XYZ file of C-alpha atoms in Angstrom:
670
model
C -33.014 -4.543 41.938
C -35.093 -7.263 40.481
C -37.542 -4.838 39.299
C -34.379 -3.225 37.273
C -33.560 -6.210 36.275
C -36.732 -7.700 34.775
C -37.009 -4.585 32.914
C -33.579 -4.671 30.918
C -34.280 -8.622 30.075
C -37.604 -7.398 28.932
C -35.699 -4.464 27.028
C -33.274 -7.608 25.294
C -36.100 -9.479 24.830
C -37.838 -6.268 22.814
C -35.123 -5.847 21.105
C -34.607 -9.908 19.807
C -38.024 -9.541 18.159
C -37.253 -6.268 16.831
C -34.391 -7.976 15.151
C -36.058 -11.370 14.083
C -38.916 -9.263 12.458
C -36.080 -7.451 10.578
C -33.970 -10.080 9.117
C -36.633 -12.192 8.178
C -37.826 -8.879 5.999
C -34.190 -9.216 4.425
C -33.394 -10.521 1.327
C -30.836 -12.889 0.604
C -28.801 -11.455 -2.754
C -26.992 -14.697 -4.586
C -25.368 -13.264 -7.743
C -22.161 -13.317 -9.645
C -19.573 -15.335 -11.439
C -19.148 -18.585 -9.863
C -15.451 -19.217 -8.354
C -13.349 -20.401 -11.397
C -12.208 -23.944 -10.380
C -8.506 -24.188 -10.975
C -7.177 -26.588 -13.652
C -3.764 -28.780 -13.811
C -1.804 -29.376 -16.632
C 0.072 -31.564 -16.895
C 1.709 -30.422 -19.967
C 1.560 -25.800 -19.820
C 2.856 -25.470 -23.347
C 0.127 -27.322 -24.934
C -2.975 -26.843 -22.825
C -6.103 -24.966 -24.730
C -5.902 -20.858 -24.156
C -7.884 -20.199 -21.430
C -11.187 -18.161 -22.546
C -11.402 -16.258 -19.199
C -11.352 -12.374 -19.377
C -10.574 -9.697 -17.025
C -12.772 -6.403 -17.217
C -11.446 -2.818 -17.020
C -12.993 -0.273 -15.074
C -12.420 2.759 -15.202
C -12.637 4.362 -11.497
C -14.955 7.035 -12.086
C -17.303 4.707 -12.978
C -16.132 2.406 -10.280
C -16.362 4.195 -7.203
C -19.860 5.991 -6.383
C -21.264 2.266 -6.631
C -18.556 1.359 -4.373
C -19.198 3.710 -1.458
C -22.973 2.698 -1.708
C -21.954 -0.278 -1.372
C -19.545 -0.044 1.260
C -21.906 2.010 3.303
C -24.015 -0.505 3.080
C -22.555 -3.375 4.257
C -20.766 -1.701 7.178
C -22.586 -2.697 9.927
C -24.002 -6.210 7.856
C -25.376 -8.340 9.585
C -25.483 -11.908 7.843
C -26.839 -14.817 10.008
C -27.952 -18.937 8.761
C -30.402 -20.591 10.509
C -34.052 -22.579 9.296
C -34.582 -19.787 7.228
C -32.014 -20.442 4.595
C -29.941 -17.312 5.535
C -30.778 -13.880 5.643
C -28.509 -10.544 5.220
C -29.416 -7.382 6.174
C -27.992 -3.944 7.512
C -28.053 -2.403 11.066
C -26.693 1.040 11.811
C -26.122 2.323 15.371
C -25.846 5.386 16.198
C -26.306 7.388 19.429
C -30.098 7.586 18.603
C -31.129 4.807 16.918
C -31.061 1.608 15.145
C -31.649 1.490 11.417
C -32.029 -1.394 8.828
C -31.239 -0.831 5.478
C -32.130 -4.352 2.792
C -29.607 -5.271 0.419
C -29.820 -3.154 -2.086
C -31.535 -0.136 -0.138
C -29.950 2.613 0.155
C -31.950 4.564 2.152
C -31.753 2.579 5.962
C -35.368 2.305 7.973
C -35.516 3.274 11.532
C -36.281 0.399 13.377
C -36.541 2.185 16.782
C -35.167 5.138 18.416
C -32.831 5.800 21.300
C -35.252 7.384 23.152
C -37.556 4.516 22.615
C -35.723 1.547 23.511
C -33.899 3.900 26.593
C -37.882 4.153 27.789
C -37.534 -0.083 28.914
C -34.181 0.320 30.357
C -31.950 -0.250 27.933
C -29.063 2.891 28.374
C -26.384 1.843 25.238
C -27.658 0.097 21.633
C -24.814 -1.168 20.371
C -24.363 -3.194 23.544
C -27.979 -3.957 23.821
C -27.603 -5.356 20.195
C -24.338 -7.430 20.913
C -25.299 -9.082 24.362
C -28.774 -10.368 22.271
C -27.051 -11.449 19.211
C -24.708 -13.350 21.130
C -27.800 -14.604 23.027
C -28.333 -16.826 20.032
C -30.313 -15.195 18.641
C -32.075 -16.045 14.870
C -29.241 -18.387 14.372
C -26.414 -16.166 15.112
C -23.632 -17.628 16.556
C -21.015 -15.009 17.663
C -17.865 -17.338 18.536
C -18.054 -17.941 14.563
C -15.482 -15.749 12.585
C -14.722 -17.534 8.533
C -13.435 -15.876 5.206
C -14.972 -12.698 3.794
C -15.535 -13.061 0.166
C -12.169 -12.090 -1.052
C -10.517 -14.610 1.340
C -12.360 -17.330 -1.443
C -11.083 -15.335 -4.179
C -14.721 -15.147 -4.896
C -15.828 -11.211 -6.777
C -17.037 -9.310 -4.101
C -21.075 -9.478 -6.234
C -21.356 -13.178 -6.021
C -23.281 -14.510 -2.426
C -21.006 -13.094 0.756
C -19.467 -15.398 2.728
C -21.098 -15.364 6.356
C -18.103 -13.403 8.997
C -19.521 -13.345 12.157
C -18.520 -11.147 14.407
C -18.366 -7.537 16.283
C -16.585 -5.221 18.624
C -17.641 -7.499 21.613
C -14.787 -9.634 20.442
C -12.080 -7.683 20.073
C -8.865 -8.484 22.250
C -7.867 -6.567 25.058
C -6.356 -2.634 24.024
C -8.282 -2.692 20.659
C -8.099 0.642 19.280
C -11.893 1.910 19.290
C -13.583 2.470 15.372
C -10.725 0.476 14.050
C -11.826 -2.886 11.549
C -11.939 -6.776 14.081
C -9.158 -8.996 13.734
C -8.688 -10.281 9.802
C -8.977 -13.861 9.528
C -7.113 -14.418 6.656
C -3.416 -16.176 5.996
C -2.121 -13.109 4.074
C 1.538 -12.362 5.783
C 2.281 -8.466 6.582
C 5.441 -7.242 9.058
C 4.543 -5.258 10.921
C 6.786 -1.831 11.970
C 6.837 0.674 14.465
C 6.713 3.934 13.347
C 10.192 6.423 13.442
C 10.407 8.150 16.886
C 11.783 11.325 17.314
C 15.756 11.780 16.873
C 17.224 14.313 19.424
C 19.756 16.493 16.742
C 22.403 16.468 19.696
C 22.801 13.244 20.210
C 22.139 12.166 16.749
C 22.366 14.833 14.024
C 22.470 12.230 10.952
C 19.823 10.645 8.849
C 20.257 7.867 6.611
C 18.165 5.609 4.680
C 17.543 3.528 0.965
C 15.382 5.064 -1.436
C 12.038 2.909 -2.248
C 10.286 3.151 -5.591
C 7.812 0.548 -4.275
C 4.372 0.436 -4.611
C 2.631 -2.807 -3.169
C 1.397 -0.769 0.025
C -0.655 1.492 -1.933
C -2.877 -1.026 -4.067
C -3.285 -3.411 -1.984
C -4.621 -0.729 0.414
C -6.938 -0.134 -2.476
C -7.722 -3.871 -2.631
C -8.879 -4.029 1.220
C -10.909 -0.507 1.262
C -12.051 -1.433 -1.998
C -13.644 -4.615 -0.661
C -14.799 -2.615 2.290
C -12.438 -3.269 5.070
C -10.315 -1.120 6.216
C -6.405 -1.873 5.762
C -4.043 -3.564 9.127
C -0.910 -1.798 9.686
C 1.221 -4.267 8.627
C 0.039 -3.836 5.327
C 0.951 -0.561 5.371
C 4.197 1.809 4.251
C 3.757 5.094 4.128
C 5.912 6.051 2.168
C 5.127 3.400 -0.389
C 1.462 5.370 -0.266
C 3.228 8.603 -1.515
C 5.801 7.253 -4.146
C 3.114 5.994 -5.722
C 1.876 9.440 -6.958
C 4.473 11.238 -9.686
C 5.292 14.401 -8.927
C 6.149 17.513 -10.849
C 9.951 17.977 -9.066
C 13.496 18.744 -11.181
C 14.317 16.437 -14.664
C 17.512 16.597 -15.615
C 18.343 16.006 -19.529
C 21.775 14.416 -18.394
C 21.643 10.755 -17.892
C 25.262 11.698 -16.386
C 23.312 13.169 -13.441
C 20.770 11.184 -13.731
C 18.266 13.850 -10.690
C 18.862 16.699 -9.089
C 17.314 16.554 -5.290
C 13.939 18.836 -5.129
C 13.789 20.587 -1.281
C 9.995 21.751 0.179
C 9.882 23.299 3.249
C 6.498 24.039 5.019
C 4.586 23.859 7.821
C 3.254 20.679 8.640
C -0.649 20.363 8.359
C -0.643 18.060 11.246
C 1.184 19.851 13.899
C 1.457 23.626 13.691
C 4.571 23.645 16.052
C 6.374 21.563 13.295
C 7.394 21.502 9.723
C 7.594 19.279 7.110
C 10.903 18.825 5.091
C 9.550 17.689 1.674
C 12.639 15.722 -0.489
C 11.978 14.849 -3.886
C 13.963 13.763 -7.181
C 12.923 12.556 -10.329
C 14.826 9.595 -12.803
C 16.478 11.052 -15.581
C 13.941 9.739 -18.339
C 15.397 7.870 -21.328
C 14.575 8.776 -24.536
C 12.438 5.806 -26.454
C 15.202 5.935 -29.200
C 18.347 5.579 -26.676
C 16.592 2.695 -24.708
C 18.590 -0.374 -24.285
C 16.809 -3.748 -25.701
C 15.076 -6.034 -22.700
C 16.114 -9.312 -21.761
C 12.998 -10.341 -19.398
C 12.071 -13.239 -18.219
C 8.842 -14.073 -16.713
C 8.215 -16.196 -14.431
C 4.876 -17.121 -13.468
C 3.114 -19.060 -9.938
C 0.860 -21.898 -12.226
C 0.060 -23.781 -8.577
C -3.104 -23.985 -7.698
C -3.562 -20.819 -5.257
C -3.325 -19.041 -7.916
C -6.807 -20.465 -9.828
C -8.900 -17.485 -8.904
C -10.292 -14.862 -10.984
C -8.095 -11.811 -8.963
C -4.535 -14.318 -9.725
C -3.132 -16.285 -13.226
C -6.099 -14.682 -15.288
C -5.000 -11.243 -14.187
C -1.432 -12.144 -14.520
C -1.872 -13.334 -18.411
C -3.891 -10.482 -18.834
C -0.828 -7.630 -17.035
C 1.804 -10.100 -19.156
C 0.180 -9.554 -22.561
C -0.260 -5.407 -21.973
C 3.599 -5.511 -21.708
C 4.271 -7.973 -24.205
C 1.941 -4.670 -26.249
C 5.054 -2.324 -25.706
C 7.741 -4.384 -26.818
C 9.461 -3.697 -29.190
C 11.171 -6.006 -32.342
C 14.151 -7.182 -31.058
C 13.342 -7.190 -27.198
C 13.454 -10.588 -25.961
C 11.452 -12.683 -24.018
C 11.227 -15.481 -21.792
C 8.791 -17.701 -19.895
C 9.040 -19.818 -17.219
C 6.536 -21.532 -14.499
C 6.238 -23.028 -11.671
C 3.691 -25.047 -9.633
C 5.019 -28.710 -7.897
C 8.134 -28.555 -10.947
C 9.142 -26.218 -12.905
C 8.706 -25.546 -16.568
C 10.428 -23.312 -19.498
C 7.624 -23.440 -21.524
C 8.641 -20.326 -24.002
C 12.645 -20.167 -24.998
C 13.911 -16.469 -25.390
C 11.654 -15.478 -27.719
C 11.809 -11.602 -30.040
C 8.989 -9.767 -29.317
C 8.643 -9.703 -33.081
C 6.780 -12.962 -32.788
C 4.200 -11.377 -31.069
C 1.193 -14.109 -31.867
C 3.696 -16.978 -30.496
C 4.750 -15.690 -26.534
C 0.895 -14.766 -26.489
C 0.051 -17.870 -26.905
C 2.451 -19.312 -24.666
C 0.906 -16.488 -22.164
C -2.799 -17.443 -22.660
C -1.658 -21.543 -22.548
C -0.854 -21.412 -19.133
C -2.816 -23.209 -16.353
C -3.176 -23.592 -12.414
C -2.766 -26.536 -10.544
C -0.606 -28.335 -8.326
C 1.849 -27.154 -5.135
C 4.072 -23.921 -5.294
C 7.887 -24.512 -5.925
C 8.743 -20.822 -5.910
C 11.763 -21.553 -5.053
C 13.289 -23.841 -7.965
C 10.728 -21.572 -10.143
C 13.310 -18.436 -9.162
C 16.268 -20.359 -9.424
C 15.152 -21.346 -13.225
C 14.500 -17.936 -14.082
C 17.916 -16.839 -13.252
C 19.669 -19.767 -14.560
C 17.627 -18.120 -18.024
C 18.019 -14.753 -17.547
C 22.101 -15.297 -17.228
C 22.667 -17.528 -20.095
C 21.307 -15.439 -22.414
C 22.344 -12.205 -20.202
C 23.152 -9.378 -22.826
C 25.378 -6.366 -20.864
C 24.145 -4.192 -23.241
C 20.103 -4.917 -22.830
C 18.639 -4.707 -19.283
C 18.431 -8.094 -17.554
C 15.244 -8.763 -15.222
C 13.313 -11.471 -14.231
C 9.664 -10.456 -13.598
C 7.877 -12.985 -11.062
C 4.204 -12.851 -10.589
C 2.721 -15.169 -7.426
C 0.843 -14.427 -4.458
C 3.471 -15.161 -2.655
C 1.958 -18.591 -1.493
C 5.742 -21.201 -1.839
C 4.543 -24.575 0.412
C 7.425 -26.376 -1.725
C 11.220 -26.359 -1.854
C 12.841 -23.758 -0.187
C 10.561 -21.790 1.619
C 12.461 -20.044 3.930
C 12.523 -16.240 3.039
C 14.986 -15.477 4.246
C 16.369 -18.447 2.528
C 15.115 -17.023 -0.635
C 16.013 -13.959 -0.001
C 19.995 -14.478 0.298
C 19.593 -16.825 -2.887
C 18.285 -13.590 -5.028
C 21.043 -11.032 -2.955
C 23.573 -12.951 -4.448
C 22.021 -12.656 -7.465
C 22.599 -9.278 -7.670
C 26.479 -9.332 -8.217
C 25.157 -10.891 -12.263
C 23.661 -7.935 -13.547
C 20.732 -9.159 -13.420
C 17.806 -7.020 -11.468
C 14.310 -8.525 -10.195
C 10.750 -6.935 -10.441
C 7.608 -8.437 -8.486
C 4.244 -8.073 -9.285
C 2.255 -9.922 -6.861
C -1.573 -10.371 -7.157
C -4.562 -12.274 -4.921
C -6.577 -11.999 -1.476
C -6.752 -14.386 1.057
C -2.791 -16.091 1.159
C -1.126 -12.659 -0.243
C 2.034 -12.841 1.108
C 3.547 -9.350 1.544
C 5.916 -9.988 3.386
C 8.180 -12.039 0.726
C 7.542 -9.602 -1.722
C 9.142 -6.841 0.178
C 11.928 -9.238 0.875
C 12.919 -10.827 -2.371
C 12.550 -7.526 -4.825
C 14.574 -5.676 -2.092
C 17.327 -8.378 -2.006
C 17.368 -8.148 -6.165
C 17.714 -4.915 -7.399
C 14.047 -4.794 -7.796
C 10.873 -3.267 -7.448
C 6.897 -4.238 -5.596
C 3.879 -3.652 -7.102
C 0.250 -5.058 -6.503
C -1.836 -5.872 -9.686
C -4.973 -5.105 -7.590
C -6.951 -4.808 -11.178
C -6.244 -4.223 -14.380
C -6.111 -0.383 -14.334
C -3.024 -1.029 -11.598
C -1.582 -3.276 -14.658
C -1.644 -0.822 -17.103
C -0.244 1.726 -14.894
C 2.551 -0.346 -13.495
C 3.371 -2.254 -17.391
C 2.163 0.757 -20.068
C 2.198 3.747 -17.945
C 4.918 3.173 -16.508
C 6.531 0.827 -17.906
C 10.240 2.220 -18.735
C 10.417 3.418 -14.993
C 9.917 -0.471 -14.207
C 11.996 -1.778 -16.482
C 14.599 0.280 -17.182
C 17.033 1.366 -14.339
C 19.361 4.633 -13.980
C 20.434 4.836 -10.590
C 21.358 2.357 -8.701
C 21.900 1.822 -5.073
C 20.555 5.349 -4.166
C 20.701 6.516 -0.177
C 19.883 9.428 0.895
C 21.541 11.356 4.333
C 20.666 14.286 5.866
C 22.374 16.098 8.808
C 20.472 18.331 10.849
C 21.807 21.846 12.156
C 21.423 21.470 15.929
C 21.105 25.719 15.409
C 17.566 25.416 13.885
C 16.406 21.774 14.792
C 16.077 20.275 17.918
C 14.171 17.130 16.741
C 13.138 15.927 13.788
C 11.626 11.824 12.450
C 11.914 10.578 9.159
C 7.921 9.269 7.709
C 8.306 5.991 6.952
C 11.213 4.020 4.938
C 11.289 2.168 8.238
C 12.548 -1.040 6.996
C 14.859 1.350 4.803
C 17.203 2.742 7.503
C 20.724 2.955 7.007
C 23.923 2.992 9.326
C 25.540 6.339 9.150
C 28.535 4.358 7.656
C 26.664 2.781 5.306
C 26.328 5.480 3.648
C 29.941 5.773 2.259
C 30.073 1.688 1.720
C 29.325 1.145 -2.139
C 29.175 -2.668 -0.468
C 26.028 -1.498 1.088
C 23.076 -2.059 -1.434
C 20.210 0.033 -1.693
C 17.610 1.333 -3.732
C 17.157 1.499 -7.326
C 14.806 3.752 -9.206
C 13.667 3.864 -12.818
C 14.049 6.029 -15.898
C 11.765 8.566 -14.464
C 10.626 7.489 -11.272
C 8.989 10.308 -8.989
C 10.818 9.206 -5.362
C 9.768 11.211 -2.204
C 11.122 11.667 1.497
C 9.473 13.935 4.313
C 10.780 14.609 7.675
C 9.208 16.107 10.503
C 11.061 18.592 12.091
C 11.035 20.019 15.711
C 12.442 23.498 15.200
C 14.331 24.819 18.208
C 12.113 26.965 20.775
C 8.714 25.128 19.358
C 6.512 23.701 21.880
C 6.318 20.158 20.582
C 9.356 18.944 21.937
C 9.204 15.552 22.641
C 12.453 15.268 25.101
C 13.167 16.917 28.260
C 16.313 19.323 27.982
C 19.207 17.343 29.858
C 19.976 18.436 33.183
C 23.647 18.262 33.364
C 25.163 18.741 29.599
C 26.012 21.945 27.891
C 24.214 22.876 24.891
C 27.124 22.766 21.784
C 29.078 25.460 21.091
C 27.615 26.513 17.572
C 30.444 27.977 14.921
C 28.834 30.578 13.028
C 28.429 28.766 10.211
C 26.175 26.379 11.829
C 23.935 29.045 13.167
C 23.207 30.536 9.816
C 20.873 30.243 7.370
C 21.123 26.509 6.547
C 18.560 24.112 8.568
C 20.193 21.124 6.861
C 22.506 19.649 4.585
C 21.143 16.952 2.726
C 23.332 14.444 1.140
C 22.425 11.474 -1.881
C 24.810 8.942 -3.551
C 23.937 6.860 -6.367
C 25.401 4.395 -8.941
C 25.138 4.811 -12.862
C 23.820 1.251 -13.436
C 26.645 -1.273 -14.346
C 29.300 0.741 -12.335
C 30.491 -0.117 -8.868
C 31.942 3.171 -7.398
C 28.924 5.491 -6.296
C 28.558 9.472 -7.272
C 27.731 11.667 -4.165
C 25.271 15.087 -4.804
C 24.948 17.517 -2.028
C 22.963 20.852 -1.476
C 22.413 22.911 2.010
C 18.953 23.298 2.983
C 17.534 26.984 3.714
C 16.074 28.535 6.240
C 14.129 31.228 3.267
C 12.700 28.347 1.884
C 10.040 27.736 4.364
C 6.675 28.687 2.797
C 4.814 29.943 5.914
C 1.832 28.913 5.357
C 0.886 24.955 4.174
C -1.867 26.404 1.441
C 0.587 28.655 0.210
C 2.962 25.788 -0.297
C 3.172 24.102 -4.128
C 0.213 21.811 -4.986
C 2.485 18.782 -4.844
C 3.767 19.819 -1.800
C 0.424 19.933 0.072
C -0.779 16.157 -1.807
C 2.153 14.272 -0.976
C 1.758 15.365 2.675
C -1.475 14.557 2.375
C -1.068 10.890 1.667
C 1.419 10.651 4.791
C -1.101 11.682 7.236
C -3.247 9.066 5.188
C -0.681 6.254 5.921
C 0.194 7.230 9.397
C -3.315 7.716 10.408
C -3.885 3.934 8.619
C -1.009 2.823 11.147
C -2.832 4.454 13.924
C 0.732 6.299 14.438
C 0.454 8.404 17.305
C 1.414 11.505 15.466
C -1.916 12.601 14.464
C -3.724 13.044 17.442
C -6.390 15.686 16.296
C -6.088 15.922 12.571
C -8.850 13.364 11.163
C -9.992 11.998 7.635
C -11.835 15.673 6.733
C -9.230 16.878 7.372
C -6.858 15.042 5.281
C -9.748 15.024 2.641
C -9.449 18.501 2.457
C -5.576 18.555 2.316
C -5.587 16.778 -0.825
C -8.707 18.122 -2.417
C -6.532 21.760 -2.449
C -3.199 19.934 -3.290
C -4.805 17.518 -6.642
C -3.496 20.122 -9.562
C -4.563 18.829 -13.364
C -4.540 15.061 -12.013
C -4.247 13.781 -15.838
C -5.031 10.172 -14.644
C -7.204 10.244 -12.715
C -5.053 9.146 -9.588
C -5.416 11.813 -7.240
C -9.304 11.966 -7.818
C -9.123 7.831 -6.758
C -7.686 8.821 -3.752
C -9.919 11.107 -2.217
C -12.962 8.130 -3.014
C -10.257 5.788 -0.645
C -10.717 8.535 1.648
C -14.463 8.336 1.198
C -14.515 4.993 1.906
C -12.335 5.361 4.923
C -14.429 7.450 6.485
C -17.296 5.096 5.991
C -15.248 2.224 7.603
C -13.747 4.089 10.138
C -16.814 6.564 11.164
C -15.151 9.723 13.473
C -17.877 10.543 16.506
C -19.795 13.307 15.434
C -20.207 16.479 17.851
C -22.731 15.147 20.588
C -21.737 11.448 19.792
C -19.654 9.454 22.461
C -16.077 8.196 21.303
C -17.181 4.670 21.850
C -20.353 2.919 23.120
C -23.232 4.441 21.092
C -21.649 4.745 18.332
C -21.020 1.387 16.937
C -20.980 0.036 13.874
C -21.777 -4.546 14.238
C -21.249 -6.988 11.566
């Protein structure tokens, strides 16, 4: 026994020597722009214009480099010590340990698994962690410090030291998932919707959701070479980030007509996917109402980094460029105090508006509640029933002075719905981003929430999709689907966990729901289990008799769809109805419309990122293949970008290959 222990000790010692040698050969990277120091402005409207610029990089140019960077960093080891530190990448598989120096694309094998196992070491990943835990080379495994993006620094600047390993994962931590991420970002995790028995709960009711913040936030995390945490992912927002070719209407009084597709479920051949989509009526530009916009900008100290206030300024400049001469713009700011920087000004005075935006500086605490109240006061004081009146809040959501409780702020904004003022939330930044605040306020205020991670996204939200972001065509949009027990045994709504309504809420016009903008596309997916399917989740009851079905219910109808909406400015809802028929089923997913396949792929990706339990054998490569087959024309390149994000996810959470174990030997250590 002692001989075996001695042999194992020698193996660890040998590995330690190998690692020390490898680390000595790595070079430290120190590059990139310095983190801008926030400047406190005592008078926001008199400061000198900012000179900081935000770069505009096309995704097609950005992702090859980014994927390569994440490949290099995905198993990074960074350490301090007397030599000033070093950085390298260690790729650990069942067959070898290899090292990639910073800037190198080709890992160099340090030692093979057979060679190391000959010394008595049976598990490469475990051996490496144990060597590091012993303090080799100055590593301190118990220390977890903020990553690059926590500090608001560009990913090209000097890496922050993140010293952690899978050995630190808490009990129950899933394999091939990221370590707990240390930051002040705030998310609310929601359990996925479960399957419902049609015989017990035949009706499903929920509110429309046009928010897209979850998608761009997910992209930001993947672009920083880390997997998003579960609470950051709302599957319906990923799906609704994209536009689909749904039936369009030409009447504003009937602002949408539902499109229905029924296909096999890509991730479960024993179930079916019901796809319900709408496209909002597109208001012709000549008929668009004038705007009364109040820009509410957080200029507190937390907004000082380049991906916050400077990006806010560039984003608002883009939006100003889309305004018509007689649109009205106001600018309110808040930090430790609130101030009106720009009184209501016609958009024809473009230079005056842009100067006010450029003059903004960050500094001080964050009195967000007082800022919201002042912005609504401005909107109400200049309210015009013939205009679209909207407050647009730009912030990281880090409120710390005055009213900071999310529920109190939500209740305040909810009371303002009655004034006819709409609300939009533009989220910015990393490290302290408050996603929970964004969702709560946007849902309360007849609004929408977007997350601006780069200037491309600002252009998409505020230029390309400005009409759907700003101009509402239907308020309080609700869905209700009744499933036919003759054909459907079980169902589950994919996503929309925060948008569920009670059955009685559907006909209650006092219950708030989501609003749809001009040209918006909104998608909802149900996974349904047909009667007689092997995929049933519930055992049949012993003492209950099956319900008697009429000839009508046992016919061709699979389900019945109802939707309610209000024309903006009206208090009474209108009803849209249509049946979902059995003969609408497409027998093969590959014969389904391209949009149906692509939306299903995005929904699968969202569920994969959330670790939802309904995709047991459907991996990232399957999702990639499905999305690639549903690309369509992809005029704006967003679907191509989605494929690149899938590649990033594959790199950051590699799925085991044949012959490699799921845990243990196939490990990544950072």
